[in-house]
mmCIF file of C-alpha atoms in Angstrom:
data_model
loop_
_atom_site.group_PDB
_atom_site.id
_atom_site.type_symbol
_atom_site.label_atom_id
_atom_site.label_comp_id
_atom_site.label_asym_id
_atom_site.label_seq_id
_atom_site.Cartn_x
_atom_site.Cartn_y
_atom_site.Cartn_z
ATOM 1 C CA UNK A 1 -7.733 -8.243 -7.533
ATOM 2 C CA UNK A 2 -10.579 -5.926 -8.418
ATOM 3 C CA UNK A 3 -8.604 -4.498 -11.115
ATOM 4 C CA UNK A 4 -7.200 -7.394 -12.881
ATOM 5 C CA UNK A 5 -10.590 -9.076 -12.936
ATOM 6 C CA UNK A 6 -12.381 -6.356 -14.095
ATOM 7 C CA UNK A 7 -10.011 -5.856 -17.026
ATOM 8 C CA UNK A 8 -10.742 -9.705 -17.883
ATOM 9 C CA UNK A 9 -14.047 -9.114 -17.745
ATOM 10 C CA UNK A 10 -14.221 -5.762 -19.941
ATOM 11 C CA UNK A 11 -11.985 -7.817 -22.428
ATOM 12 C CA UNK A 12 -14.387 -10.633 -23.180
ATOM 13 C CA UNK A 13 -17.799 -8.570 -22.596
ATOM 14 C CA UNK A 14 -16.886 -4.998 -23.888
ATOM 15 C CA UNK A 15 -18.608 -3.563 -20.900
ATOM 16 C CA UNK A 16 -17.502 -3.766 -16.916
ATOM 17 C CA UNK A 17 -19.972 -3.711 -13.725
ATOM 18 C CA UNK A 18 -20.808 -5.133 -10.572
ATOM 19 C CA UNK A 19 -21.246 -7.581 -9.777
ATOM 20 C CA UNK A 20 -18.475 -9.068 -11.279
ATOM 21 C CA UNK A 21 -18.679 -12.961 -12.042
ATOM 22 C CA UNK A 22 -15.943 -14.451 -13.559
ATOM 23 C CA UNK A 23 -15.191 -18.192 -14.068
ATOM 24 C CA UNK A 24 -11.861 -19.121 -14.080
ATOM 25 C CA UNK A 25 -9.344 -22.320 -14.666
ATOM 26 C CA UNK A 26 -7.704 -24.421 -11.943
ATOM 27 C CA UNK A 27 -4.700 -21.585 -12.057
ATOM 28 C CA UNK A 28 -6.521 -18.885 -11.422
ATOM 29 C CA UNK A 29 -7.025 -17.650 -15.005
ATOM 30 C CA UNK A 30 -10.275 -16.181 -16.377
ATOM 31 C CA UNK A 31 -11.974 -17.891 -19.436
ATOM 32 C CA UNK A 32 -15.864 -16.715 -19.221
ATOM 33 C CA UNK A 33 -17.100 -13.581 -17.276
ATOM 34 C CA UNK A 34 -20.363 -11.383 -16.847
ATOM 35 C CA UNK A 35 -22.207 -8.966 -14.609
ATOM 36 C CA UNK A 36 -25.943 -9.619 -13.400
ATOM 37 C CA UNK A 37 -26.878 -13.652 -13.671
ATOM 38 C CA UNK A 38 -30.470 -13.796 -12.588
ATOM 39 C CA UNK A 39 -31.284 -16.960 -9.915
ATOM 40 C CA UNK A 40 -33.323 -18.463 -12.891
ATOM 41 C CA UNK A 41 -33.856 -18.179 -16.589
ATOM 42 C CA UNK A 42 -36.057 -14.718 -17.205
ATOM 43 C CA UNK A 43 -38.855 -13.431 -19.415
ATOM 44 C CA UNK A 44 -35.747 -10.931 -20.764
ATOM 45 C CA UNK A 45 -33.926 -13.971 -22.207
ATOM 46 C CA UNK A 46 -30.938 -13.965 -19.483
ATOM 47 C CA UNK A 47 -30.062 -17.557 -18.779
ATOM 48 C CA UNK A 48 -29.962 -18.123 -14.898
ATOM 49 C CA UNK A 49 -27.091 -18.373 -12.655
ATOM 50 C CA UNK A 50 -27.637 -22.549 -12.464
ATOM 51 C CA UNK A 51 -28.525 -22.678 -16.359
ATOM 52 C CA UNK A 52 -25.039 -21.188 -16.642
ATOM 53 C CA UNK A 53 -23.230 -23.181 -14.311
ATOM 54 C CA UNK A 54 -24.465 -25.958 -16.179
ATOM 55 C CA UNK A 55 -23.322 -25.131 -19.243
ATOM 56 C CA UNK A 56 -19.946 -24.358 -18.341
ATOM 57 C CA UNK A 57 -19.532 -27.778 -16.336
ATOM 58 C CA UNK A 58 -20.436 -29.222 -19.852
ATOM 59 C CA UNK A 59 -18.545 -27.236 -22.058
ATOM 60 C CA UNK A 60 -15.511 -27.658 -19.451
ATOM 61 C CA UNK A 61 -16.043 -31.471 -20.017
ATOM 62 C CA UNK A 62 -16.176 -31.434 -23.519
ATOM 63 C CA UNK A 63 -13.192 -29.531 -24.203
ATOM 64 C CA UNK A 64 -11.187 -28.295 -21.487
ATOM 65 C CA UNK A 65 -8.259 -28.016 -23.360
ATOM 66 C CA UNK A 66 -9.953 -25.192 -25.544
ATOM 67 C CA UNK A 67 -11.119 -23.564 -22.622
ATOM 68 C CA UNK A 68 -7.309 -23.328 -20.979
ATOM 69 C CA UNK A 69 -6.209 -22.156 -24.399
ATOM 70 C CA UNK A 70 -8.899 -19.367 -24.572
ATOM 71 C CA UNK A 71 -8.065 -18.110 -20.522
ATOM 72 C CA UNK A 72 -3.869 -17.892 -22.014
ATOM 73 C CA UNK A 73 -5.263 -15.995 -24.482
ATOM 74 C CA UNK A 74 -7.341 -13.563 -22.316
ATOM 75 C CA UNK A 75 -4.379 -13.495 -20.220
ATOM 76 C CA UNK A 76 -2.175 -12.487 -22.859
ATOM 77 C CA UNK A 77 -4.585 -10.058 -23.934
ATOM 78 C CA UNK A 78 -4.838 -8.517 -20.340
ATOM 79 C CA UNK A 79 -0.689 -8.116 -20.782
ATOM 80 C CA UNK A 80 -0.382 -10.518 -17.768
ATOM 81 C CA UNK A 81 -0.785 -10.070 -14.169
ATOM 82 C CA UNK A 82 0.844 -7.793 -12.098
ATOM 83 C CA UNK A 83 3.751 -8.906 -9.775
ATOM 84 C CA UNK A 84 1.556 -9.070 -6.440
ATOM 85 C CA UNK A 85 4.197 -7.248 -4.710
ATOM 86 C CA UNK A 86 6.770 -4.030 -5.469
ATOM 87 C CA UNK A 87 10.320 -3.219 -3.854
ATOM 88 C CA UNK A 88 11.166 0.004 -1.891
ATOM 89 C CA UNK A 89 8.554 1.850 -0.138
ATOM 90 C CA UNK A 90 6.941 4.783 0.230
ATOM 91 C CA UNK A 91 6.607 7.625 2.772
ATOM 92 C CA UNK A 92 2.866 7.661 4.339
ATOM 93 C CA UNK A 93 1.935 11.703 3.816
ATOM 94 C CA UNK A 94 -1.790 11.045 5.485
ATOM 95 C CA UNK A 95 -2.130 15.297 5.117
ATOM 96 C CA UNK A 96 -0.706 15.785 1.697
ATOM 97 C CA UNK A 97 -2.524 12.806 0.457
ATOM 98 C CA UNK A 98 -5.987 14.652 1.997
ATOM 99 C CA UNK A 99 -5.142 17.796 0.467
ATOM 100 C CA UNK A 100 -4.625 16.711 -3.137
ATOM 101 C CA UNK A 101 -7.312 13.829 -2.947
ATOM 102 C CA UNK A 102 -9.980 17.170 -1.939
ATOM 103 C CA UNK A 103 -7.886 18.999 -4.751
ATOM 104 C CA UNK A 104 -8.960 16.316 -7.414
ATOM 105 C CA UNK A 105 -12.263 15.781 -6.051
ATOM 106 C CA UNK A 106 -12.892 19.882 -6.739
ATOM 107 C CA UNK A 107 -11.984 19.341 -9.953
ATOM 108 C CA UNK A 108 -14.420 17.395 -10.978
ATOM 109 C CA UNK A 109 -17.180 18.993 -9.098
ATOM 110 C CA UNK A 110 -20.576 19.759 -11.158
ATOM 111 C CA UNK A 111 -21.596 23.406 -10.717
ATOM 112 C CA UNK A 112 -24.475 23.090 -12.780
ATOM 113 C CA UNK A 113 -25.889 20.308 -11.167
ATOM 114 C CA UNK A 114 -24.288 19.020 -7.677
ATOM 115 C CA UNK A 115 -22.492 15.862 -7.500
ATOM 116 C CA UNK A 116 -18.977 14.736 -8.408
ATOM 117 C CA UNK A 117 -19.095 12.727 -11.612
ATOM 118 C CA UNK A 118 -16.587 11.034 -13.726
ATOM 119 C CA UNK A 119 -15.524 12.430 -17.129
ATOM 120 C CA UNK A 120 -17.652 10.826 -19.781
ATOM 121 C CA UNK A 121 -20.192 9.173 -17.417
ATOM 122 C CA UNK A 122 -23.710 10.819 -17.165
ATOM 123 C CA UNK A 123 -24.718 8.899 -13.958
ATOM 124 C CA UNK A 124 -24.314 10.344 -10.674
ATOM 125 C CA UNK A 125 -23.474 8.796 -7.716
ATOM 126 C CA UNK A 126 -23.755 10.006 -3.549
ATOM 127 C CA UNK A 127 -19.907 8.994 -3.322
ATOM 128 C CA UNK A 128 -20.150 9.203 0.384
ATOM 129 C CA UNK A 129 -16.715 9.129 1.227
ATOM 130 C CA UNK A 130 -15.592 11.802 -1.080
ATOM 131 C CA UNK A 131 -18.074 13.845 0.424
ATOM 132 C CA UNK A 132 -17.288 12.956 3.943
ATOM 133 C CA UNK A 133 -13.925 14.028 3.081
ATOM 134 C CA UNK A 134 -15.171 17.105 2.264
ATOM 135 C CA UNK A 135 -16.739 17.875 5.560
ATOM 136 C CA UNK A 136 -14.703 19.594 7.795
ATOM 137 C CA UNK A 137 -13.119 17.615 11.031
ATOM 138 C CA UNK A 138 -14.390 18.872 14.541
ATOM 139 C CA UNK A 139 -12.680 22.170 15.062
ATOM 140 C CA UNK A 140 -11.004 22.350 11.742
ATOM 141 C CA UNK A 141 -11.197 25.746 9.793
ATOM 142 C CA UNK A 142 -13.479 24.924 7.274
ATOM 143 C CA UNK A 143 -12.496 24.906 3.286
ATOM 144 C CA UNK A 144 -14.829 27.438 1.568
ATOM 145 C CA UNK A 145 -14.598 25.331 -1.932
ATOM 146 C CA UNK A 146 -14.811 21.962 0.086
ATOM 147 C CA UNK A 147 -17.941 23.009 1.693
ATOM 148 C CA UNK A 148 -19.458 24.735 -1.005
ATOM 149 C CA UNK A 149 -18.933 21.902 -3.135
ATOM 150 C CA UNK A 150 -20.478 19.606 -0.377
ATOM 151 C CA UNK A 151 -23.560 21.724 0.805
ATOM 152 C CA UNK A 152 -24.571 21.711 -3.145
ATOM 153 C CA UNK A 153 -24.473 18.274 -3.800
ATOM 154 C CA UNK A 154 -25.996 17.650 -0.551
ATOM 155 C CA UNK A 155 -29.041 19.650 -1.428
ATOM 156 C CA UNK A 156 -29.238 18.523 -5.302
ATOM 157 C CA UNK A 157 -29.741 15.036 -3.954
ATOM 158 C CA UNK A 158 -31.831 16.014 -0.545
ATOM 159 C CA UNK A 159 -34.039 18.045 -3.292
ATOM 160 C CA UNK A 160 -33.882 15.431 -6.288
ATOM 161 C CA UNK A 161 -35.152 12.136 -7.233
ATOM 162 C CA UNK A 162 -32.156 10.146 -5.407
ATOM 163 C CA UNK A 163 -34.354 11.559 -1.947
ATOM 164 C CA UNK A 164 -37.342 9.541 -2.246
ATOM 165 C CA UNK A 165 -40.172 11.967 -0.898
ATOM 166 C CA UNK A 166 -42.964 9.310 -0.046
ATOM 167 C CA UNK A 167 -40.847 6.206 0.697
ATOM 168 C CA UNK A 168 -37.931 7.728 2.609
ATOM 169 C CA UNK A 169 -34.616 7.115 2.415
ATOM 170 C CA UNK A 170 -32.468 7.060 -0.682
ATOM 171 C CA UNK A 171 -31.974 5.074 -3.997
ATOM 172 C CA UNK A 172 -28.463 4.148 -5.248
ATOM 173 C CA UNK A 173 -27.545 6.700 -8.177
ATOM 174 C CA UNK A 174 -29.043 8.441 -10.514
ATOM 175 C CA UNK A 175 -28.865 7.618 -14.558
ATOM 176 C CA UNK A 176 -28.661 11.652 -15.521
ATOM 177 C CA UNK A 177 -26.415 14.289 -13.928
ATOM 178 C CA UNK A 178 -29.426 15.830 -12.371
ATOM 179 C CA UNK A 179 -30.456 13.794 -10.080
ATOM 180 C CA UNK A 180 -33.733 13.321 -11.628
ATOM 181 C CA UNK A 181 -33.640 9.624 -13.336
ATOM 182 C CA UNK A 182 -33.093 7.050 -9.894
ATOM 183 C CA UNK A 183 -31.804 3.594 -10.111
ATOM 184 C CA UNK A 184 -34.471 2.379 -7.947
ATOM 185 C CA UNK A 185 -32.835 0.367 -5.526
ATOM 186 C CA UNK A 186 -32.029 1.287 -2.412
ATOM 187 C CA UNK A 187 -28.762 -0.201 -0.333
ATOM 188 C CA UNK A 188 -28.139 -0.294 3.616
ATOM 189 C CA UNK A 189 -24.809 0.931 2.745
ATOM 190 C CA UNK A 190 -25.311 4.317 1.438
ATOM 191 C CA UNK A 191 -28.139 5.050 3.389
ATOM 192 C CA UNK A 192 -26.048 4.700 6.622
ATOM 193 C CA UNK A 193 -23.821 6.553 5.198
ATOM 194 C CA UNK A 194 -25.746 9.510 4.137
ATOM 195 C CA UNK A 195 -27.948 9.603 7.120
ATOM 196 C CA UNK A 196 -23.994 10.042 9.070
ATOM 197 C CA UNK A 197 -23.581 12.816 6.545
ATOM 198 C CA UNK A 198 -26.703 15.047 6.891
ATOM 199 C CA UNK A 199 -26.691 14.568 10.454
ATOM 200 C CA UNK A 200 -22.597 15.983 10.245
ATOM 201 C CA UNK A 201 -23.958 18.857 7.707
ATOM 202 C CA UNK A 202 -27.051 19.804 9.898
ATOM 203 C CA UNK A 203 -24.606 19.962 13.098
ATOM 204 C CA UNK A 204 -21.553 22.196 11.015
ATOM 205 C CA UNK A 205 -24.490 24.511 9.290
ATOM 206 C CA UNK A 206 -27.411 23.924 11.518
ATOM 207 C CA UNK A 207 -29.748 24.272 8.149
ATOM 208 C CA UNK A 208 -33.024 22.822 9.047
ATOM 209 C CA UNK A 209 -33.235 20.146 5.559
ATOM 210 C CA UNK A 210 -30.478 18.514 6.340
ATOM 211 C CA UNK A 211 -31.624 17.850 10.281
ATOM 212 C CA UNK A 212 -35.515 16.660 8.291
ATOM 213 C CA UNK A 213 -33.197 14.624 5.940
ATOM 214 C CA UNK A 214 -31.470 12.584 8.135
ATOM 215 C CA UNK A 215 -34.411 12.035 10.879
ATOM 216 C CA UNK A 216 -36.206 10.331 7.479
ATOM 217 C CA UNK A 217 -33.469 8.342 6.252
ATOM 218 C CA UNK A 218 -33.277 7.302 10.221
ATOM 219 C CA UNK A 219 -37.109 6.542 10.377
ATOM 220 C CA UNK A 220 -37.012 4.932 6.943
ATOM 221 C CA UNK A 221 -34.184 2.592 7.469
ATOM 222 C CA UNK A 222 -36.120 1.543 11.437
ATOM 223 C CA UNK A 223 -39.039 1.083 9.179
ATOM 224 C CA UNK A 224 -38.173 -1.094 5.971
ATOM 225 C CA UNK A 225 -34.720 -1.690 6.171
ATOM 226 C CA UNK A 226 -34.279 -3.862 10.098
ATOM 227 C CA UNK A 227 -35.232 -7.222 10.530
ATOM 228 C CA UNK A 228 -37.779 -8.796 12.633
ATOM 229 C CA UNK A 229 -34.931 -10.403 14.374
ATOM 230 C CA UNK A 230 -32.384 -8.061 14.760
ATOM 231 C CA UNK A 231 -30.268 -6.030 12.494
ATOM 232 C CA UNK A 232 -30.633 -4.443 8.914
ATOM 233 C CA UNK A 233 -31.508 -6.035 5.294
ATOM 234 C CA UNK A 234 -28.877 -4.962 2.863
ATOM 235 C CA UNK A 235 -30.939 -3.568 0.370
ATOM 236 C CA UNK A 236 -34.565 -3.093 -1.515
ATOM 237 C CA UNK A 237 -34.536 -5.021 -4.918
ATOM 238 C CA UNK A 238 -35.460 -1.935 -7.661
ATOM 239 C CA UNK A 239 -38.785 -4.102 -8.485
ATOM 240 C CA UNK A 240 -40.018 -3.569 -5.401
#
């Protein structure tokens, strides 16, 4: 679903991102599509998620039969939708999917700088699971590329800007491949996630920054990140 919306999206914007709001006809078929709608109008100029609503209900109106002609042509454009499901199947190869998913994964690690990133992308992102992947299983021989490649990025973003120093706890990705430009918002997800992965790193290695990392991202997430009443926000807006 991700995938075919997405493309929609890219088609009629030029650019792709999350969150991903797409309005679509009665049949399920895109006709108008953006990321970020603030709740209200801003000072930037971006009309607010109501102001758009509006518009669309009027516009929809007006001239619905443009509008369904405009989402057949997106959909033509896309080259369709994808039959939702596929004949024969497939053997499930958990261990020879691990082994070439780490394979790939190598491949695109960052020597220079840490960090697994995409080809022509200069952010950087945690990518927890990939680097939980990395981490060797309780009792497994470990991988000396798979940790090498792990303890790295693990200290680039311990010892970057992702790692804030005085708030605690960690913002989403960085803008530049060395971890020194954050996105300032942080996100119950990956922090969880990360403090699970220094705490793993500081138990295979026993390296002391990795045991301070996580006991911060722990205290940080007690201290800003739970609820009066029980259980966690989801994130810190980057204003704040």
């Amino acid at each position: 679903i991700d995938a075919i919306y997405m493309r929609a999206t890219q088609l009629m914007t030029g650019r792709g991102g999350w969150p991903n709001n797409l309005f679509l006809t009665p049949d399920a078929k895109p006709f108008f599509g953006g990321s970020y709608f603030p709740p209200a109008d801003d000072d930037f100029g971006r009309p607010g998620f109501v102001t758009i609503l509006r518009a669309i209900h009027a516009d929809w109106e007006a001239r619905g039969d443009e509008i369904r002609a405009h989402a057949d042509r997106i959909l033509a454009a896309m080259g369709g939708v994808p039959a939702a499901g596929r004949t024969g199947s497939n053997s499930v190869r958990p261990e020879a999917w691990l082994r070439e998913a780490k394979r790939r994964a190598l491949e695109r690690f960052d020597a220079a700088h840490g960090g697994f990133p995409f080809e022509g992308s200069e952010s950087q992102f945690p990518q927890e699971p990939l680097l939980g992947m990395l981490a060797p299983a309780h009792g497994a021989s470990p991988d000396p590329r798979a940790r090498a490649g792990l303890t790295a990025t693990l200290d680039a973003i311990a010892l970057g800007a992702l790692h804030d120093h005085v708030g605690g706890g960690f913002h989403r990705y960085s803008v530049d491949r060395a971890w020194s430009m954050p996105h300032f918002e942080k996100m119950l997800y990956n922090n969880a996630q990360l403090l699970k992965l220094y705490a793993e790193a500081w138990r295979i290695t026993r390296r002391p920054l990795y045991r301070q990392v996580a006991t911060d991202t722990a205290r940080y997430l007690e201290r800003r990140m739970s609820a009066p009443d029980g259980g966690f926000y989801t994130a810190e807006d980057a204003e704040v």
